[in-house]
Coordinates of C-alpha atoms in Angstrom, one line a residue:
X1 CA -24.8 -15.9 -36.4
X2 CA -22.4 -16.9 -39.1
X3 CA -18.8 -15.9 -38.9
X4 CA -17.6 -14.1 -42.0
X5 CA -14.4 -15.2 -43.5
X6 CA -11.9 -12.4 -44.2
X7 CA -11.2 -12.3 -47.9
X8 CA -7.5 -11.5 -47.7
X9 CA -7.1 -13.5 -50.9
X10 CA -9.6 -12.3 -53.5
X11 CA -10.5 -14.4 -56.5
X12 CA -7.9 -12.5 -58.5
X13 CA -5.2 -13.2 -55.8
X14 CA -6.0 -16.9 -55.9
X15 CA -5.7 -17.0 -59.7
X16 CA -2.4 -15.1 -59.5
X17 CA -1.0 -17.7 -57.0
X18 CA -1.7 -20.4 -59.6
X19 CA -0.4 -18.4 -62.5
X20 CA 2.8 -17.5 -60.7
X21 CA 3.3 -21.0 -59.5
X22 CA 3.5 -22.1 -63.1
X23 CA 5.9 -19.2 -63.8
X24 CA 8.3 -20.0 -61.0
X25 CA 8.3 -23.7 -61.7
X26 CA 8.6 -23.1 -65.4
X27 CA 11.5 -20.7 -64.8
X28 CA 13.5 -23.6 -63.3
X29 CA 12.7 -25.9 -66.2
X30 CA 13.6 -23.2 -68.7
X31 CA 17.0 -22.7 -67.0
X32 CA 17.6 -26.5 -67.4
X33 CA 16.4 -26.3 -71.1
X34 CA 18.7 -23.3 -71.9
X35 CA 21.7 -25.0 -70.3
X36 CA 21.0 -28.1 -72.4
X37 CA 21.2 -25.9 -75.5
X38 CA 24.1 -23.5 -74.7
X39 CA 26.0 -25.5 -72.0
X40 CA 26.8 -22.3 -69.9
X41 CA 27.1 -24.5 -66.8
X42 CA 29.1 -27.7 -66.7
X43 CA 26.3 -29.8 -65.2
X44 CA 24.8 -33.0 -66.6
X45 CA 21.1 -32.7 -65.8
X46 CA 20.3 -35.6 -68.1
X47 CA 21.7 -37.9 -65.4
X48 CA 19.0 -36.7 -63.0
X49 CA 15.7 -38.6 -63.1
X50 CA 12.8 -36.5 -64.5
X51 CA 10.8 -37.0 -61.3
X52 CA 13.6 -35.4 -59.3
X53 CA 13.7 -32.4 -61.7
X54 CA 10.0 -32.1 -61.2
X55 CA 10.4 -32.0 -57.4
X56 CA 13.1 -29.4 -57.8
X57 CA 10.7 -27.2 -59.9
X58 CA 7.8 -27.6 -57.4
X59 CA 9.9 -26.9 -54.3
X60 CA 11.5 -23.9 -56.0
X61 CA 8.1 -22.5 -56.9
X62 CA 6.6 -23.1 -53.4
X63 CA 9.5 -21.6 -51.5
X64 CA 9.7 -18.4 -53.7
X65 CA 5.9 -18.1 -53.4
X66 CA 6.1 -18.4 -49.7
X67 CA 8.6 -15.5 -49.8
X68 CA 6.2 -13.6 -51.9
X69 CA 3.5 -14.2 -49.3
X70 CA 5.8 -12.9 -46.6
X71 CA 6.4 -9.8 -48.7
X72 CA 2.7 -9.1 -49.0
X73 CA 2.6 -9.7 -52.7
X74 CA -0.6 -11.8 -52.6
X75 CA -2.4 -9.2 -50.4
X76 CA -5.2 -7.9 -52.7
X77 CA -5.1 -4.6 -50.7
X78 CA -1.4 -4.0 -51.3
X79 CA -0.9 -0.2 -51.9
X80 CA 2.2 -0.3 -54.2
X81 CA 3.0 0.9 -57.7
X82 CA 5.1 -1.2 -60.1
X83 CA 8.3 0.0 -58.7
X84 CA 7.3 -1.0 -55.1
X85 CA 6.0 -4.4 -56.4
X86 CA 9.3 -5.1 -58.2
X87 CA 11.3 -4.2 -55.0
X88 CA 9.2 -6.7 -53.0
X89 CA 9.5 -9.3 -55.8
X90 CA 13.3 -8.9 -55.9
X91 CA 13.6 -9.5 -52.2
X92 CA 11.2 -12.5 -52.4
X93 CA 13.3 -14.1 -55.2
X94 CA 16.5 -13.4 -53.3
X95 CA 15.2 -15.0 -50.1
X96 CA 13.8 -17.9 -52.1
X97 CA 17.1 -18.5 -53.9
X98 CA 18.9 -18.4 -50.6
X99 CA 16.6 -21.0 -49.0
X100 CA 16.6 -23.3 -52.1
X101 CA 20.4 -23.2 -52.1
X102 CA 20.5 -24.3 -48.5
X103 CA 18.2 -27.2 -49.3
X104 CA 19.9 -28.2 -52.5
X105 CA 22.6 -30.5 -50.9
X106 CA 19.9 -32.7 -49.4
X107 CA 19.1 -33.9 -52.9
X108 CA 22.4 -35.8 -53.0
X109 CA 23.3 -36.8 -56.5
X110 CA 20.2 -35.1 -57.7
X111 CA 21.4 -31.7 -56.6
X112 CA 21.5 -28.9 -59.2
X113 CA 24.4 -26.5 -59.8
X114 CA 23.9 -23.2 -57.9
X115 CA 24.4 -21.4 -61.2
X116 CA 21.3 -23.1 -62.5
X117 CA 19.3 -22.0 -59.5
X118 CA 20.5 -18.5 -59.9
X119 CA 19.5 -18.5 -63.6
X120 CA 16.1 -19.8 -62.7
X121 CA 15.8 -17.0 -60.2
X122 CA 16.7 -14.3 -62.8
X123 CA 14.3 -15.8 -65.4
X124 CA 11.4 -16.0 -62.8
X125 CA 12.1 -12.4 -61.8
X126 CA 11.7 -11.1 -65.4
X127 CA 8.7 -13.3 -66.2
X128 CA 6.8 -12.6 -63.0
X129 CA 7.6 -8.8 -63.3
X130 CA 5.9 -9.0 -66.7
X131 CA 2.9 -10.7 -65.1
X132 CA 2.7 -8.1 -62.4
X133 CA 2.8 -5.3 -64.9
X134 CA -0.1 -6.9 -66.8
X135 CA -2.1 -7.3 -63.6
X136 CA -1.7 -3.7 -62.6
X137 CA -2.8 -2.5 -66.0
X138 CA -6.1 -4.5 -66.0
X139 CA -7.0 -4.4 -62.2
X140 CA -6.5 -8.2 -62.0
X141 CA -7.1 -8.2 -58.2
X142 CA -10.6 -6.8 -58.8
X143 CA -11.6 -9.8 -60.9
X144 CA -15.2 -11.1 -60.3
X145 CA -16.3 -8.1 -58.2
X146 CA -19.6 -8.3 -56.3
X147 CA -22.3 -5.7 -56.8
X148 CA -23.1 -4.3 -53.4
X149 CA -26.2 -2.3 -52.3
X150 CA -26.2 -0.8 -48.8
X151 CA -29.5 -0.5 -47.0
X152 CA -29.1 2.8 -45.2
X153 CA -27.5 6.2 -45.8
X154 CA -27.0 7.5 -42.3
X155 CA -24.4 7.4 -39.6
X156 CA -23.9 3.6 -39.5
X157 CA -23.6 3.4 -43.3
X158 CA -21.1 6.2 -43.4
X159 CA -18.6 4.0 -41.7
X160 CA -18.3 2.0 -44.9
X161 CA -17.8 5.2 -46.9
X162 CA -15.1 6.4 -44.5
X163 CA -13.3 3.1 -43.9
X164 CA -13.4 1.9 -47.5
X165 CA -12.9 5.0 -49.5
X166 CA -9.9 4.0 -51.6
X167 CA -10.1 1.9 -54.7
X168 CA -7.8 -0.7 -53.1
X169 CA -10.3 -1.1 -50.3
X170 CA -13.0 -2.1 -52.8
X171 CA -11.0 -4.5 -54.9
X172 CA -13.5 -7.3 -54.1
X173 CA -16.7 -5.4 -54.7
X174 CA -18.4 -2.5 -56.6
X175 CA -20.4 -0.1 -54.5
X176 CA -23.7 0.4 -56.3
X177 CA -25.1 2.9 -53.8
X178 CA -26.8 3.6 -50.5
X179 CA -30.6 3.4 -50.0
X180 CA -32.0 6.2 -48.0
X181 CA -34.2 4.9 -45.1
X182 CA -36.5 6.5 -42.6
X183 CA -34.7 7.3 -39.4
X184 CA -31.3 7.7 -41.0
X185 CA -29.1 10.5 -39.7
X186 CA -28.8 13.5 -42.0
X187 CA -25.0 13.7 -41.6
X188 CA -24.4 10.2 -43.1
X189 CA -23.4 9.5 -46.7
X190 CA -21.8 12.5 -48.4
X191 CA -19.8 11.5 -51.5
X192 CA -21.5 8.2 -52.6
X193 CA -24.6 7.5 -54.7
X194 CA -27.7 8.1 -52.5
X195 CA -30.8 6.1 -53.7
X196 CA -34.4 6.9 -53.0
X197 CA -36.4 3.8 -54.0
X198 CA -39.4 4.3 -56.2
X199 CA -40.1 0.5 -56.5
X200 CA -39.8 -2.4 -54.1
X201 CA -36.3 -3.4 -52.8
X202 CA -36.7 -6.8 -54.5
X203 CA -37.5 -5.4 -57.9
X204 CA -34.6 -2.9 -57.6
X205 CA -32.1 -5.6 -56.6
X206 CA -33.1 -7.9 -59.4
X207 CA -33.2 -5.1 -62.0
X208 CA -29.7 -3.9 -61.1
X209 CA -28.2 -7.3 -60.6
X210 CA -27.3 -6.8 -57.0
X211 CA -25.2 -9.6 -55.5
X212 CA -25.3 -8.6 -51.9
X213 CA -27.3 -6.2 -49.7
X214 CA -25.6 -4.8 -46.6
X215 CA -28.1 -3.8 -43.8
X216 CA -26.8 -0.6 -42.3
X217 CA -29.8 1.6 -41.5
X218 CA -29.7 3.6 -38.3
X219 CA -33.2 2.9 -37.0
X220 CA -34.3 -0.7 -37.2
X221 CA -37.2 -1.2 -34.9
X222 CA -39.8 -0.1 -37.3
X223 CA -37.8 0.6 -40.5
X224 CA -36.3 -2.8 -41.3
X225 CA -38.1 -4.3 -44.4
X226 CA -37.9 -7.9 -43.2
X227 CA -40.3 -9.3 -45.8
X228 CA -38.4 -7.7 -48.7
X229 CA -35.0 -8.7 -47.4
X230 CA -36.3 -12.3 -47.1
X231 CA -37.7 -12.2 -50.6
X232 CA -34.3 -10.9 -51.9
X233 CA -32.5 -13.8 -50.0
X234 CA -34.9 -16.4 -51.5
X235 CA -34.0 -15.0 -55.0
X236 CA -30.2 -15.5 -54.4
X237 CA -29.2 -12.0 -53.1
X238 CA -26.9 -12.4 -50.1
X239 CA -28.0 -10.4 -47.0
X240 CA -25.2 -9.2 -44.7
X241 CA -25.2 -7.2 -41.5
X242 CA -22.8 -4.2 -41.6
X243 CA -20.7 -5.5 -38.8
X244 CA -20.1 -8.8 -40.6
X245 CA -19.4 -6.9 -43.9
X246 CA -16.7 -4.7 -42.4
X247 CA -15.2 -7.7 -40.6
X248 CA -15.0 -9.7 -43.8
X249 CA -13.7 -6.9 -46.0
X250 CA -11.2 -5.2 -43.7
X251 CA -10.0 -7.9 -41.3
X252 CA -11.2 -5.9 -38.3
X253 CA -14.2 -5.7 -36.0
X254 CA -15.9 -2.3 -35.8
X255 CA -15.9 -1.8 -32.0
X256 CA -18.4 1.1 -32.3
X257 CA -21.0 -1.2 -33.9
X258 CA -20.7 -4.1 -31.5
X259 CA -23.7 -4.9 -29.3
X260 CA -23.4 -7.3 -26.3
X261 CA -25.5 -10.1 -27.8
X262 CA -23.3 -10.2 -30.9
X263 CA -20.2 -10.9 -28.8
X264 CA -22.1 -13.8 -27.0
X265 CA -23.8 -15.4 -30.0
X266 CA -21.4 -14.7 -32.8
X267 CA -19.4 -17.7 -34.1
X268 CA -15.7 -17.6 -33.3
X269 CA -14.1 -16.6 -30.0
X270 CA -13.4 -20.3 -29.5
X271 CA -12.5 -21.3 -26.0
X272 CA -9.0 -22.6 -25.3
X273 CA -8.7 -26.3 -24.3
X274 CA -5.9 -28.4 -22.9
X275 CA -4.9 -29.8 -26.3
X276 CA -4.8 -26.3 -27.8
X277 CA -2.7 -25.0 -24.9
X278 CA -0.3 -27.9 -25.1
X279 CA 0.2 -27.5 -28.9
X280 CA 0.7 -23.7 -28.4
X281 CA 3.3 -24.4 -25.8
X282 CA 5.2 -26.9 -28.0
X283 CA 5.0 -24.5 -31.0
X284 CA 6.2 -21.5 -29.0
X285 CA 9.0 -23.4 -27.3
X286 CA 10.2 -24.9 -30.6
X287 CA 10.0 -21.6 -32.4
X288 CA 11.7 -19.8 -29.5
X289 CA 14.6 -22.3 -29.5
X290 CA 15.3 -22.0 -33.2
X291 CA 14.8 -18.3 -33.3
X292 CA 17.4 -17.9 -30.6
X293 CA 19.8 -20.2 -32.6
X294 CA 19.4 -18.0 -35.7
X295 CA 19.5 -14.6 -33.9
X296 CA 22.0 -14.9 -31.1
X297 CA 24.8 -13.2 -33.3
X298 CA 22.5 -10.3 -33.9
X299 CA 21.7 -10.0 -30.2
X300 CA 25.4 -10.1 -29.3
X301 CA 26.3 -7.4 -31.8
X302 CA 23.3 -5.3 -30.5
X303 CA 24.5 -5.6 -26.9
X304 CA 28.0 -4.5 -27.9
X305 CA 26.7 -1.5 -29.9
X306 CA 24.6 -0.4 -26.9
X307 CA 27.7 -0.5 -24.7
X308 CA 29.8 1.4 -27.2
X309 CA 27.2 4.2 -27.5
X310 CA 26.3 4.6 -23.8
X311 CA 29.3 3.3 -22.0
X312 CA 30.4 0.1 -20.3
X313 CA 28.3 0.6 -17.2
X314 CA 25.1 1.3 -19.2
X315 CA 22.4 -1.4 -19.0
X316 CA 21.8 -3.5 -22.2
X317 CA 18.3 -4.7 -21.3
X318 CA 15.2 -2.9 -20.2
X319 CA 12.6 -4.6 -18.1
X320 CA 9.1 -3.1 -18.0
X321 CA 5.8 -4.2 -16.5
X322 CA 3.1 -5.2 -19.0
X323 CA -0.4 -6.6 -18.8
X324 CA -0.8 -10.2 -20.0
X325 CA -3.3 -13.0 -20.0
X326 CA -6.3 -12.5 -17.7
X327 CA -5.0 -9.0 -16.8
X328 CA -2.0 -10.5 -14.9
X329 CA 1.1 -8.3 -14.9
X330 CA 4.5 -9.6 -16.0
X331 CA 7.9 -8.0 -16.8
X332 CA 8.8 -7.8 -20.5
X333 CA 12.5 -7.8 -21.5
X334 CA 13.8 -5.7 -24.4
X335 CA 17.0 -4.3 -25.6
X336 CA 17.3 -0.7 -24.2
X337 CA 16.5 1.7 -27.1
X338 CA 16.0 4.9 -25.1
X339 CA 18.2 7.0 -22.8
X340 CA 18.6 5.8 -19.3
X341 CA 16.6 8.8 -17.9
X342 CA 13.8 8.5 -20.6
X343 CA 11.1 8.3 -17.9
X344 CA 12.3 10.6 -15.3
X345 CA 9.0 12.5 -15.6
X346 CA 6.9 9.4 -15.4
X347 CA 5.5 6.9 -17.9
X348 CA 5.0 8.1 -21.4
X349 CA 3.7 6.3 -24.5
X350 CA 6.5 5.8 -27.1
X351 CA 6.0 7.7 -30.4
X352 CA 7.4 7.0 -33.9
X353 CA 10.1 9.7 -33.8
X354 CA 10.6 9.8 -30.0
X355 CA 13.4 12.1 -29.1
X356 CA 14.3 9.9 -26.1
X357 CA 15.5 7.2 -28.5
X358 CA 19.3 6.7 -28.9
X359 CA 21.0 6.4 -32.3
X360 CA 21.3 2.6 -31.9
X361 CA 17.8 2.5 -30.5
X362 CA 16.3 4.0 -33.7
X363 CA 17.9 1.3 -35.8
X364 CA 16.9 -1.7 -33.6
X365 CA 13.4 -0.3 -33.1
X366 CA 12.9 0.1 -36.9
X367 CA 13.7 -3.5 -37.6
X368 CA 12.3 -4.8 -34.3
X369 CA 15.6 -6.1 -33.0
X370 CA 14.8 -4.6 -29.6
X371 CA 12.0 -7.2 -29.3
X372 CA 14.3 -10.3 -29.6
X373 CA 15.0 -10.7 -25.8
X374 CA 11.2 -11.4 -25.5
X375 CA 12.1 -14.9 -26.6
X376 CA 12.7 -15.3 -22.9
X377 CA 9.1 -14.2 -22.1
X378 CA 7.9 -16.7 -24.7
X379 CA 9.9 -19.6 -23.2
X380 CA 8.6 -18.6 -19.7
X381 CA 5.0 -18.8 -20.9
X382 CA 4.2 -15.1 -20.3
X383 CA 3.8 -14.5 -24.1
X384 CA 3.2 -16.4 -27.3
X385 CA 4.8 -15.6 -30.7
X386 CA 1.4 -14.3 -32.0
X387 CA -1.2 -12.3 -30.1
X388 CA -2.1 -8.7 -29.2
X389 CA 0.9 -6.6 -28.1
X390 CA 1.0 -6.2 -24.3
X391 CA 0.5 -2.7 -22.9
X392 CA 1.7 -1.0 -19.7
X393 CA -0.7 -1.1 -16.7
X394 CA -0.7 2.7 -16.4
X395 CA -2.1 3.0 -20.0
X396 CA -4.4 -0.1 -19.8
X397 CA -6.5 1.3 -16.9
X398 CA -7.2 4.5 -18.9
X399 CA -7.8 2.6 -22.2
X400 CA -10.3 0.3 -20.5
X401 CA -12.3 3.3 -19.3
X402 CA -12.3 5.1 -22.6
X403 CA -12.5 2.3 -25.2
X404 CA -15.4 -0.3 -25.1
X405 CA -14.3 -4.0 -25.1
X406 CA -10.6 -3.1 -24.6
X407 CA -10.3 -5.5 -21.7
X408 CA -11.3 -8.4 -24.0
X409 CA -7.8 -8.4 -25.6
X410 CA -6.5 -9.8 -22.3
X411 CA -8.4 -13.1 -22.8
X412 CA -5.5 -14.5 -24.8
X413 CA -1.8 -14.4 -24.3
X414 CA 0.0 -11.3 -25.7
X415 CA 2.5 -11.9 -28.5
X416 CA 5.7 -10.8 -30.1
X417 CA 3.7 -9.9 -33.3
X418 CA 0.1 -9.8 -34.1
X419 CA -2.7 -9.1 -36.7
X420 CA -2.8 -5.4 -35.7
X421 CA 1.0 -5.1 -36.4
X422 CA 0.4 -6.4 -39.9
X423 CA -2.6 -4.2 -40.7
X424 CA -2.0 -0.9 -38.9
X425 CA 1.0 1.5 -38.9
X426 CA 2.9 2.7 -35.9
X427 CA 0.7 4.6 -33.5
X428 CA 0.8 5.8 -29.9
X429 CA -2.4 7.7 -29.3
X430 CA -5.7 6.6 -27.9
X431 CA -7.2 6.7 -31.3
X432 CA -4.5 4.3 -32.6
X433 CA -5.2 2.0 -29.6
X434 CA -8.9 1.9 -30.7
X435 CA -7.9 1.0 -34.3
X436 CA -5.5 -1.7 -33.2
X437 CA -8.2 -3.1 -30.9
X438 CA -10.4 -3.7 -33.9
X439 CA -7.7 -5.9 -35.4
X440 CA -6.9 -7.6 -32.1
X441 CA -10.6 -8.6 -31.6
X442 CA -10.6 -10.0 -35.1
X443 CA -7.6 -12.1 -34.3
X444 CA -9.2 -13.3 -31.0
X445 CA -12.3 -14.3 -32.8
X446 CA -10.6 -16.2 -35.6
X447 CA -7.4 -17.3 -34.1
X448 CA -6.1 -20.6 -35.3
X449 CA -2.8 -22.3 -36.1
X450 CA -3.1 -21.3 -39.8
X451 CA -3.8 -17.7 -38.9
X452 CA -0.8 -17.7 -36.5
X453 CA 1.3 -19.1 -39.3
X454 CA 0.2 -16.5 -41.8
X455 CA 0.9 -13.7 -39.3
X456 CA 4.4 -15.1 -38.6
X457 CA 5.2 -15.4 -42.3
X458 CA 3.9 -11.8 -43.0
X459 CA 5.9 -10.5 -40.1
X460 CA 9.0 -10.8 -42.3
X461 CA 7.6 -7.9 -44.3
X462 CA 7.4 -5.8 -41.2
X463 CA 11.0 -6.6 -40.2
X464 CA 12.5 -6.0 -43.6
X465 CA 10.6 -2.8 -44.4
X466 CA 10.4 -1.4 -40.9
X467 CA 6.6 -1.3 -40.8
X468 CA 4.1 -1.4 -37.9
X469 CA 4.7 -1.7 -34.2

């Protein structure tokens, strides 16, 4: 079985990356050009070699675009209006300017005046804002949509209707309709185009220029038109199983559609090896060391604020048992964000607006500052930076009973952040645990260094905007 690749970057997104790279690099060159005309900064750029200026432009563009990626601006499924996009763009340019300013002295005599970098940042902000306004007007992210026909209109097919009901969920494809098949449940497709074929599937697909057929009928033993599907495939129509389609388009695995043989034979779910484990340890240890260097002032201030609110004898940290790799228990360390007597009545799942949370606790939980002491857990090897979030043993036992494949998330190390935290909002119910499991299984199946890096970059958005958990 092939492993579908999640199309987080649509064709429109990839084109936008290239267009905005030119805009950001061009903004720096424009700032140099305008300074040559109006001399608003006393800086002789003509003394700097042209190849150094070119490097400046490329580095400026790449760093600002990396910030844009962290802010989710290249996510084709971003649900923001122009105001929200501008806010993210403003933060991205500000972060990019800060990083470029830190790197600037390393150019030596080829360094640019900070005023020129600031001017380039302002120019890029206006130019890219204009580009973004244009893309929102013409549905740029929906460029080169595929024409999709779903084979089936029953219960299985209805998952597509329910999970991908918004326009932003369908940016990469146009839903032509759902073909009614024998054996389909009556309570399936409700609001979509239901199709009763009068001709063969092949003729219909060719006549309506179908790019892809998604097989999603409820009863397959006697109702799967294998010959016609094969004929469609020979004629260039892509044939996709519903499980793979949902995985590709949403970045999650539909747990309710999984069958045991799929887990065994599907590509992905790569086994760990000694080299991978060694590289992971080096990466986590290095990241942990540098993160501690950058965040220790924040942690010190947090500790002082907790003491000021709850008294000098109040504990700063909170240790709690969690389930890690291979189901082994370990103690996680966090800044205490709840009252000391928060669990006097037994273990409870934390909720978004939990009344047990202290005033300082609300702030540090929103921006995930309470998680920083888990650097210790990473350094000790109990956790990685990226992976499924660890849960408490009391809840894990119940979730394993009620949610199929829940225990599979313990086949990798838990993490400080994860794919589920990027894709799903805060949730503390069993239903939320099921939704997060879909994303956790996707991560386990596709985990790689590049995916880990993407998750770490995108976690900046979660921290700055207080999303996810």
